[in-house]
JSON list of C-alpha atoms in Angstrom, two decimals:
[
{"chain": "A", "resi": 1, "resn": "MET", "atom": "CA", "xyz": [-16.34, -12.63, 1.85]},
{"chain": "A", "resi": 2, "resn": "SER", "atom": "CA", "xyz": [-14.00, -15.37, 0.80]},
{"chain": "A", "resi": 3, "resn": "ASN", "atom": "CA", "xyz": [-12.30, -17.17, 3.66]},
{"chain": "A", "resi": 4, "resn": "TYR", "atom": "CA", "xyz": [-9.61, -17.97, 1.07]},
{"chain": "A", "resi": 5, "resn": "TYR", "atom": "CA", "xyz": [-8.91, -14.27, 0.59]},
{"chain": "A", "resi": 6, "resn": "GLU", "atom": "CA", "xyz": [-8.42, -13.84, 4.34]},
{"chain": "A", "resi": 7, "resn": "ARG", "atom": "CA", "xyz": [-6.05, -16.82, 4.30]},
{"chain": "A", "resi": 8, "resn": "TYR", "atom": "CA", "xyz": [-4.13, -15.15, 1.49]},
{"chain": "A", "resi": 9, "resn": "LEU", "atom": "CA", "xyz": [-3.94, -11.87, 3.41]},
{"chain": "A", "resi": 10, "resn": "ASN", "atom": "CA", "xyz": [-2.56, -13.76, 6.42]},
{"chain": "A", "resi": 11, "resn": "LEU", "atom": "CA", "xyz": [0.15, -15.29, 4.22]},
{"chain": "A", "resi": 12, "resn": "ILE", "atom": "CA", "xyz": [1.05, -11.90, 2.72]},
{"chain": "A", "resi": 13, "resn": "ASP", "atom": "CA", "xyz": [1.01, -10.16, 6.12]},
{"chain": "A", "resi": 14, "resn": "LYS", "atom": "CA", "xyz": [3.37, -12.75, 7.64]},
{"chain": "A", "resi": 15, "resn": "LYS", "atom": "CA", "xyz": [5.77, -12.55, 4.72]},
{"chain": "A", "resi": 16, "resn": "VAL", "atom": "CA", "xyz": [5.73, -8.74, 4.61]},
{"chain": "A", "resi": 17, "resn": "GLU", "atom": "CA", "xyz": [6.07, -8.50, 8.40]},
{"chain": "A", "resi": 18, "resn": "GLY", "atom": "CA", "xyz": [9.26, -10.53, 8.07]},
{"chain": "A", "resi": 19, "resn": "PHE", "atom": "CA", "xyz": [10.54, -8.17, 5.36]},
{"chain": "A", "resi": 20, "resn": "PHE", "atom": "CA", "xyz": [9.81, -5.13, 7.54]},
{"chain": "A", "resi": 21, "resn": "GLU", "atom": "CA", "xyz": [11.56, -6.78, 10.51]},
{"chain": "A", "resi": 22, "resn": "GLN", "atom": "CA", "xyz": [14.57, -7.66, 8.35]},
{"chain": "A", "resi": 23, "resn": "GLN", "atom": "CA", "xyz": [14.78, -4.08, 7.06]},
{"chain": "A", "resi": 24, "resn": "ALA", "atom": "CA", "xyz": [13.99, -2.44, 10.43]},
{"chain": "A", "resi": 25, "resn": "PRO", "atom": "CA", "xyz": [17.07, -0.15, 10.49]},
{"chain": "A", "resi": 26, "resn": "TYR", "atom": "CA", "xyz": [15.75, 1.62, 7.37]},
{"chain": "A", "resi": 27, "resn": "ILE", "atom": "CA", "xyz": [12.03, 1.73, 8.22]},
{"chain": "A", "resi": 28, "resn": "LYS", "atom": "CA", "xyz": [10.52, 4.85, 9.78]},
{"chain": "A", "resi": 29, "resn": "CYS", "atom": "CA", "xyz": [6.85, 3.75, 9.51]},
{"chain": "A", "resi": 30, "resn": "LYS", "atom": "CA", "xyz": [4.87, 4.15, 12.71]},
{"chain": "A", "resi": 31, "resn": "LYS", "atom": "CA", "xyz": [1.33, 4.88, 13.82]},
{"chain": "A", "resi": 32, "resn": "GLY", "atom": "CA", "xyz": [0.42, 8.42, 12.92]},
{"chain": "A", "resi": 33, "resn": "CYS", "atom": "CA", "xyz": [2.74, 8.60, 9.91]},
{"chain": "A", "resi": 34, "resn": "SER", "atom": "CA", "xyz": [0.34, 8.73, 7.00]},
{"chain": "A", "resi": 35, "resn": "TYR", "atom": "CA", "xyz": [2.49, 10.09, 4.18]},
{"chain": "A", "resi": 36, "resn": "CYS", "atom": "CA", "xyz": [1.71, 7.08, 1.98]},
{"chain": "A", "resi": 37, "resn": "CYS", "atom": "CA", "xyz": [-2.03, 7.68, 2.45]},
{"chain": "A", "resi": 38, "resn": "GLU", "atom": "CA", "xyz": [-1.99, 11.41, 1.76]},
{"chain": "A", "resi": 39, "resn": "SER", "atom": "CA", "xyz": [-1.32, 11.36, -1.97]},
{"chain": "A", "resi": 40, "resn": "GLY", "atom": "CA", "xyz": [-1.77, 8.39, -4.24]},
{"chain": "A", "resi": 41, "resn": "SER", "atom": "CA", "xyz": [-3.98, 6.68, -6.79]},
{"chain": "A", "resi": 42, "resn": "TYR", "atom": "CA", "xyz": [-4.45, 3.48, -4.74]},
{"chain": "A", "resi": 43, "resn": "PRO", "atom": "CA", "xyz": [-4.96, 0.71, -7.30]},
{"chain": "A", "resi": 44, "resn": "ILE", "atom": "CA", "xyz": [-7.54, -1.68, -5.84]},
{"chain": "A", "resi": 45, "resn": "THR", "atom": "CA", "xyz": [-9.15, -4.81, -7.26]},
{"chain": "A", "resi": 46, "resn": "GLU", "atom": "CA", "xyz": [-12.79, -5.72, -6.97]},
{"chain": "A", "resi": 47, "resn": "LEU", "atom": "CA", "xyz": [-12.07, -8.41, -4.36]},
{"chain": "A", "resi": 48, "resn": "GLU", "atom": "CA", "xyz": [-10.01, -6.00, -2.26]},
{"chain": "A", "resi": 49, "resn": "PHE", "atom": "CA", "xyz": [-12.74, -3.37, -2.46]},
{"chain": "A", "resi": 50, "resn": "LYS", "atom": "CA", "xyz": [-15.38, -5.84, -1.28]},
{"chain": "A", "resi": 51, "resn": "TYR", "atom": "CA", "xyz": [-13.18, -6.58, 1.71]},
{"chain": "A", "resi": 52, "resn": "MET", "atom": "CA", "xyz": [-12.69, -2.86, 2.36]},
{"chain": "A", "resi": 53, "resn": "ARG", "atom": "CA", "xyz": [-16.47, -2.39, 2.25]},
{"chain": "A", "resi": 54, "resn": "LEU", "atom": "CA", "xyz": [-16.77, -5.08, 4.91]},
{"chain": "A", "resi": 55, "resn": "GLY", "atom": "CA", "xyz": [-14.39, -3.04, 7.10]},
{"chain": "A", "resi": 56, "resn": "PHE", "atom": "CA", "xyz": [-16.37, 0.11, 6.31]},
{"chain": "A", "resi": 57, "resn": "SER", "atom": "CA", "xyz": [-19.61, -1.59, 7.40]},
{"chain": "A", "resi": 58, "resn": "LYS", "atom": "CA", "xyz": [-18.07, -2.24, 10.83]},
{"chain": "A", "resi": 59, "resn": "LEU", "atom": "CA", "xyz": [-17.24, 1.43, 11.42]},
{"chain": "A", "resi": 60, "resn": "ASP", "atom": "CA", "xyz": [-19.43, 3.57, 13.65]},
{"chain": "A", "resi": 61, "resn": "ARG", "atom": "CA", "xyz": [-21.77, 6.04, 11.90]},
{"chain": "A", "resi": 62, "resn": "VAL", "atom": "CA", "xyz": [-19.52, 9.03, 12.60]},
{"chain": "A", "resi": 63, "resn": "LYS", "atom": "CA", "xyz": [-16.52, 7.47, 10.83]},
{"chain": "A", "resi": 64, "resn": "GLN", "atom": "CA", "xyz": [-18.71, 6.21, 7.99]},
{"chain": "A", "resi": 65, "resn": "THR", "atom": "CA", "xyz": [-19.99, 9.75, 7.49]},
{"chain": "A", "resi": 66, "resn": "LEU", "atom": "CA", "xyz": [-16.43, 11.14, 7.48]},
{"chain": "A", "resi": 67, "resn": "VAL", "atom": "CA", "xyz": [-15.35, 8.59, 4.87]},
{"chain": "A", "resi": 68, "resn": "LEU", "atom": "CA", "xyz": [-18.33, 9.43, 2.66]},
{"chain": "A", "resi": 69, "resn": "GLN", "atom": "CA", "xyz": [-17.57, 13.15, 3.01]},
{"chain": "A", "resi": 70, "resn": "ASN", "atom": "CA", "xyz": [-13.96, 12.46, 2.01]},
{"chain": "A", "resi": 71, "resn": "ILE", "atom": "CA", "xyz": [-15.14, 10.59, -1.08]},
{"chain": "A", "resi": 72, "resn": "ARG", "atom": "CA", "xyz": [-17.39, 13.48, -2.11]},
{"chain": "A", "resi": 73, "resn": "LYS", "atom": "CA", "xyz": [-14.52, 15.97, -1.70]},
{"chain": "A", "resi": 74, "resn": "ILE", "atom": "CA", "xyz": [-12.19, 13.78, -3.78]},
{"chain": "A", "resi": 75, "resn": "LYS", "atom": "CA", "xyz": [-14.72, 13.41, -6.57]},
{"chain": "A", "resi": 76, "resn": "GLN", "atom": "CA", "xyz": [-15.49, 17.14, -6.57]},
{"chain": "A", "resi": 77, "resn": "GLY", "atom": "CA", "xyz": [-11.80, 17.98, -6.80]},
{"chain": "A", "resi": 78, "resn": "ARG", "atom": "CA", "xyz": [-11.11, 15.59, -9.64]},
{"chain": "A", "resi": 79, "resn": "ASN", "atom": "CA", "xyz": [-10.09, 17.00, -12.99]},
{"chain": "A", "resi": 80, "resn": "ASP", "atom": "CA", "xyz": [-10.68, 14.40, -15.71]},
{"chain": "A", "resi": 81, "resn": "ASN", "atom": "CA", "xyz": [-7.99, 16.04, -17.86]},
{"chain": "A", "resi": 82, "resn": "GLU", "atom": "CA", "xyz": [-5.22, 15.11, -15.39]},
{"chain": "A", "resi": 83, "resn": "ASP", "atom": "CA", "xyz": [-2.80, 12.41, -16.53]},
{"chain": "A", "resi": 84, "resn": "GLU", "atom": "CA", "xyz": [-2.44, 11.08, -13.00]},
{"chain": "A", "resi": 85, "resn": "PHE", "atom": "CA", "xyz": [-5.04, 11.83, -10.35]},
{"chain": "A", "resi": 86, "resn": "LEU", "atom": "CA", "xyz": [-3.55, 11.77, -6.85]},
{"chain": "A", "resi": 87, "resn": "TYR", "atom": "CA", "xyz": [-5.67, 12.19, -3.74]},
{"chain": "A", "resi": 88, "resn": "GLN", "atom": "CA", "xyz": [-5.78, 11.42, -0.03]},
{"chain": "A", "resi": 89, "resn": "CYS", "atom": "CA", "xyz": [-7.20, 8.01, 0.80]},
{"chain": "A", "resi": 90, "resn": "PRO", "atom": "CA", "xyz": [-10.82, 8.49, 1.93]},
{"chain": "A", "resi": 91, "resn": "PHE", "atom": "CA", "xyz": [-10.27, 6.01, 4.77]},
{"chain": "A", "resi": 92, "resn": "LEU", "atom": "CA", "xyz": [-7.62, 8.23, 6.38]},
{"chain": "A", "resi": 93, "resn": "ILE", "atom": "CA", "xyz": [-9.22, 9.84, 9.44]},
{"chain": "A", "resi": 94, "resn": "ASP", "atom": "CA", "xyz": [-7.02, 11.90, 11.80]},
{"chain": "A", "resi": 95, "resn": "LYS", "atom": "CA", "xyz": [-3.89, 10.45, 10.15]},
{"chain": "A", "resi": 96, "resn": "ILE", "atom": "CA", "xyz": [-5.00, 6.86, 10.90]},
{"chain": "A", "resi": 97, "resn": "CYS", "atom": "CA", "xyz": [-6.50, 4.28, 8.54]},
{"chain": "A", "resi": 98, "resn": "CYS", "atom": "CA", "xyz": [-9.97, 3.59, 9.87]},
{"chain": "A", "resi": 99, "resn": "ILE", "atom": "CA", "xyz": [-10.14, 0.21, 8.08]},
{"chain": "A", "resi": 100, "resn": "TYR", "atom": "CA", "xyz": [-6.53, -0.85, 8.70]},
{"chain": "A", "resi": 101, "resn": "GLU", "atom": "CA", "xyz": [-7.27, -4.57, 9.07]},
{"chain": "A", "resi": 102, "resn": "TYR", "atom": "CA", "xyz": [-9.22, -4.43, 5.78]},
{"chain": "A", "resi": 103, "resn": "ARG", "atom": "CA", "xyz": [-6.75, -2.30, 3.77]},
{"chain": "A", "resi": 104, "resn": "GLY", "atom": "CA", "xyz": [-5.66, -3.22, 0.24]},
{"chain": "A", "resi": 105, "resn": "LEU", "atom": "CA", "xyz": [-2.62, -5.18, -0.81]},
{"chain": "A", "resi": 106, "resn": "ILE", "atom": "CA", "xyz": [-0.74, -2.10, -2.00]},
{"chain": "A", "resi": 107, "resn": "CYS", "atom": "CA", "xyz": [-1.16, -0.60, 1.48]},
{"chain": "A", "resi": 108, "resn": "ARG", "atom": "CA", "xyz": [0.18, -3.74, 3.15]},
{"chain": "A", "resi": 109, "resn": "VAL", "atom": "CA", "xyz": [3.50, -3.63, 1.31]},
{"chain": "A", "resi": 110, "resn": "PHE", "atom": "CA", "xyz": [4.09, 0.11, 1.01]},
{"chain": "A", "resi": 111, "resn": "GLY", "atom": "CA", "xyz": [7.32, 1.39, 2.52]},
{"chain": "A", "resi": 112, "resn": "LEU", "atom": "CA", "xyz": [9.64, -1.29, 1.15]},
{"chain": "A", "resi": 113, "resn": "PRO", "atom": "CA", "xyz": [11.74, -1.06, -2.04]},
{"chain": "A", "resi": 114, "resn": "TYR", "atom": "CA", "xyz": [10.40, -3.42, -4.68]},
{"chain": "A", "resi": 115, "resn": "PHE", "atom": "CA", "xyz": [10.77, -4.40, -8.31]},
{"chain": "A", "resi": 116, "resn": "ASP", "atom": "CA", "xyz": [7.89, -3.50, -10.58]},
{"chain": "A", "resi": 117, "resn": "LYS", "atom": "CA", "xyz": [6.59, -5.86, -13.28]},
{"chain": "A", "resi": 118, "resn": "ASN", "atom": "CA", "xyz": [9.38, -4.59, -15.59]},
{"chain": "A", "resi": 119, "resn": "ASP", "atom": "CA", "xyz": [12.05, -5.37, -12.95]},
{"chain": "A", "resi": 120, "resn": "LYS", "atom": "CA", "xyz": [12.65, -1.66, -12.36]},
{"chain": "A", "resi": 121, "resn": "LEU", "atom": "CA", "xyz": [13.61, -0.72, -8.80]},
{"chain": "A", "resi": 122, "resn": "LYS", "atom": "CA", "xyz": [10.93, 1.35, -7.05]},
{"chain": "A", "resi": 123, "resn": "LEU", "atom": "CA", "xyz": [11.81, 3.15, -3.84]},
{"chain": "A", "resi": 124, "resn": "PRO", "atom": "CA", "xyz": [9.17, 4.17, -1.29]},
{"chain": "A", "resi": 125, "resn": "ALA", "atom": "CA", "xyz": [7.86, 7.68, -1.97]},
{"chain": "A", "resi": 126, "resn": "CYS", "atom": "CA", "xyz": [8.54, 8.69, 1.63]},
{"chain": "A", "resi": 127, "resn": "ILE", "atom": "CA", "xyz": [12.27, 8.45, 0.94]},
{"chain": "A", "resi": 128, "resn": "GLY", "atom": "CA", "xyz": [11.91, 11.93, -0.56]},
{"chain": "A", "resi": 129, "resn": "ILE", "atom": "CA", "xyz": [10.92, 13.44, 2.79]},
{"chain": "A", "resi": 130, "resn": "GLY", "atom": "CA", "xyz": [13.68, 11.78, 4.78]},
{"chain": "A", "resi": 131, "resn": "LEU", "atom": "CA", "xyz": [11.84, 8.64, 5.88]},
{"chain": "A", "resi": 132, "resn": "ASN", "atom": "CA", "xyz": [12.31, 5.01, 4.79]},
{"chain": "A", "resi": 133, "resn": "TYR", "atom": "CA", "xyz": [15.80, 4.36, 3.36]},
{"chain": "A", "resi": 134, "resn": "ALA", "atom": "CA", "xyz": [16.56, 8.10, 3.06]},
{"chain": "A", "resi": 135, "resn": "GLU", "atom": "CA", "xyz": [19.80, 7.77, 5.07]},
{"chain": "A", "resi": 136, "resn": "VAL", "atom": "CA", "xyz": [21.30, 5.47, 2.43]},
{"chain": "A", "resi": 137, "resn": "LEU", "atom": "CA", "xyz": [19.95, 7.13, -0.71]},
{"chain": "A", "resi": 138, "resn": "ASP", "atom": "CA", "xyz": [22.42, 8.29, -3.32]},
{"chain": "A", "resi": 139, "resn": "GLU", "atom": "CA", "xyz": [20.61, 11.47, -4.41]},
{"chain": "A", "resi": 140, "resn": "GLU", "atom": "CA", "xyz": [22.40, 11.72, -7.76]},
{"chain": "A", "resi": 141, "resn": "LYS", "atom": "CA", "xyz": [21.78, 8.15, -8.88]},
{"chain": "A", "resi": 142, "resn": "LYS", "atom": "CA", "xyz": [18.40, 7.78, -7.12]},
{"chain": "A", "resi": 143, "resn": "MET", "atom": "CA", "xyz": [19.58, 4.42, -5.83]},
{"chain": "A", "resi": 144, "resn": "LEU", "atom": "CA", "xyz": [20.45, 2.92, -2.49]},
{"chain": "A", "resi": 145, "resn": "SER", "atom": "CA", "xyz": [24.15, 3.35, -1.72]},
{"chain": "A", "resi": 146, "resn": "MET", "atom": "CA", "xyz": [26.13, 0.46, -0.24]},
{"chain": "A", "resi": 147, "resn": "GLU", "atom": "CA", "xyz": [28.88, 2.99, 0.50]},
{"chain": "A", "resi": 148, "resn": "LYS", "atom": "CA", "xyz": [26.47, 4.92, 2.76]},
{"chain": "A", "resi": 149, "resn": "VAL", "atom": "CA", "xyz": [25.28, 1.65, 4.35]},
{"chain": "A", "resi": 150, "resn": "GLU", "atom": "CA", "xyz": [28.86, 0.80, 5.30]},
{"chain": "A", "resi": 151, "resn": "LYS", "atom": "CA", "xyz": [29.77, 4.36, 6.32]},
{"chain": "A", "resi": 152, "resn": "LEU", "atom": "CA", "xyz": [26.76, 4.56, 8.67]},
{"chain": "A", "resi": 153, "resn": "GLY", "atom": "CA", "xyz": [27.56, 1.13, 10.13]},
{"chain": "A", "resi": 154, "resn": "PHE", "atom": "CA", "xyz": [24.35, -0.64, 9.19]},
{"chain": "A", "resi": 155, "resn": "SER", "atom": "CA", "xyz": [24.71, -4.38, 9.65]},
{"chain": "A", "resi": 156, "resn": "VAL", "atom": "CA", "xyz": [21.71, -5.13, 7.44]},
{"chain": "A", "resi": 157, "resn": "THR", "atom": "CA", "xyz": [21.88, -4.77, 3.67]},
{"chain": "A", "resi": 158, "resn": "PRO", "atom": "CA", "xyz": [18.98, -2.89, 2.12]},
{"chain": "A", "resi": 159, "resn": "VAL", "atom": "CA", "xyz": [17.00, -5.23, -0.10]},
{"chain": "A", "resi": 160, "resn": "ALA", "atom": "CA", "xyz": [14.31, -4.74, -2.73]},
{"chain": "A", "resi": 161, "resn": "PHE", "atom": "CA", "xyz": [11.55, -7.33, -2.74]},
{"chain": "A", "resi": 162, "resn": "ASN", "atom": "CA", "xyz": [9.37, -8.85, -5.44]},
{"chain": "A", "resi": 163, "resn": "LEU", "atom": "CA", "xyz": [6.24, -7.06, -4.19]},
{"chain": "A", "resi": 164, "resn": "SER", "atom": "CA", "xyz": [4.78, -5.41, -7.25]},
{"chain": "A", "resi": 165, "resn": "LEU", "atom": "CA", "xyz": [1.01, -5.37, -7.37]},
{"chain": "A", "resi": 166, "resn": "ASP", "atom": "CA", "xyz": [1.23, -7.65, -10.40]},
{"chain": "A", "resi": 167, "resn": "THR", "atom": "CA", "xyz": [3.19, -10.20, -8.34]},
{"chain": "A", "resi": 168, "resn": "LEU", "atom": "CA", "xyz": [0.77, -9.94, -5.41]},
{"chain": "A", "resi": 169, "resn": "LEU", "atom": "CA", "xyz": [-2.20, -10.61, -7.71]},
{"chain": "A", "resi": 170, "resn": "ASN", "atom": "CA", "xyz": [-0.57, -13.37, -9.77]},
{"chain": "A", "resi": 171, "resn": "ASN", "atom": "CA", "xyz": [1.41, -15.93, -7.80]},
{"chain": "A", "resi": 172, "resn": "GLU", "atom": "CA", "xyz": [1.24, -19.57, -6.71]},
{"chain": "A", "resi": 173, "resn": "ALA", "atom": "CA", "xyz": [-0.75, -18.83, -3.55]},
{"chain": "A", "resi": 174, "resn": "VAL", "atom": "CA", "xyz": [-3.36, -16.96, -5.59]},
{"chain": "A", "resi": 175, "resn": "LYS", "atom": "CA", "xyz": [-3.61, -19.93, -7.98]},
{"chain": "A", "resi": 176, "resn": "THR", "atom": "CA", "xyz": [-3.71, -22.49, -5.16]},
{"chain": "A", "resi": 177, "resn": "LEU", "atom": "CA", "xyz": [-6.48, -20.60, -3.35]},
{"chain": "A", "resi": 178, "resn": "ASN", "atom": "CA", "xyz": [-8.27, -20.05, -6.66]},
{"chain": "A", "resi": 179, "resn": "LEU", "atom": "CA", "xyz": [-8.70, -16.34, -5.98]},
{"chain": "A", "resi": 180, "resn": "ASN", "atom": "CA", "xyz": [-10.31, -14.09, -8.55]},
{"chain": "A", "resi": 181, "resn": "PHE", "atom": "CA", "xyz": [-9.41, -10.47, -7.86]},
{"chain": "A", "resi": 182, "resn": "GLY", "atom": "CA", "xyz": [-11.60, -9.13, -10.66]},
{"chain": "A", "resi": 183, "resn": "GLU", "atom": "CA", "xyz": [-11.25, -5.72, -12.23]},
{"chain": "A", "resi": 184, "resn": "GLN", "atom": "CA", "xyz": [-8.68, -3.22, -10.96]},
{"chain": "A", "resi": 185, "resn": "LYS", "atom": "CA", "xyz": [-9.14, 0.53, -10.78]},
{"chain": "A", "resi": 186, "resn": "MET", "atom": "CA", "xyz": [-8.34, 3.48, -8.52]},
{"chain": "A", "resi": 187, "resn": "LEU", "atom": "CA", "xyz": [-9.97, 3.26, -5.10]},
{"chain": "A", "resi": 188, "resn": "VAL", "atom": "CA", "xyz": [-12.05, 6.39, -5.65]},
{"chain": "A", "resi": 189, "resn": "ASP", "atom": "CA", "xyz": [-13.47, 4.91, -8.86]},
{"chain": "A", "resi": 190, "resn": "TRP", "atom": "CA", "xyz": [-15.09, 2.07, -6.91]},
{"chain": "A", "resi": 191, "resn": "PHE", "atom": "CA", "xyz": [-17.45, 4.56, -5.25]}
]
């Protein structure tokens, strides 16, 4: 596994950790909250998947078996006629990611508002169940409300970050480290 990729992950983790700290009043993420892992498509590149496999290889046999069982269940439940196939991440065991240190880029940034590659604001999915940023959501406009921020007395302004997957895979650090992420597909399709 590329030492350069691990260096890149360290850079991303430090930057994202700062974003989460800055936005702490709006963040409800904590150990045991696995909403983001319970239904998604999980776009993963070849390089990310190789790193995830490294994490998988370090699991004990019981957890490896559970992950493999999860993958079989996902594949059996898949309907190829679906426009968007959503499923629980196979690495989620007892509401905890069993390869957390080896998780993909999308997993590292989930929970923060961001701009997609078309500069459209994307809010975390968990906002819909009353978690991240839900207190300051304008339900009608589906946007964050500065009026609610002020009314609730938050001293920190909610901010959207440039954290689209496209940005994470194509930036100066990626070029400097000469990383090649390879093909991208849904996590389940790598198995």
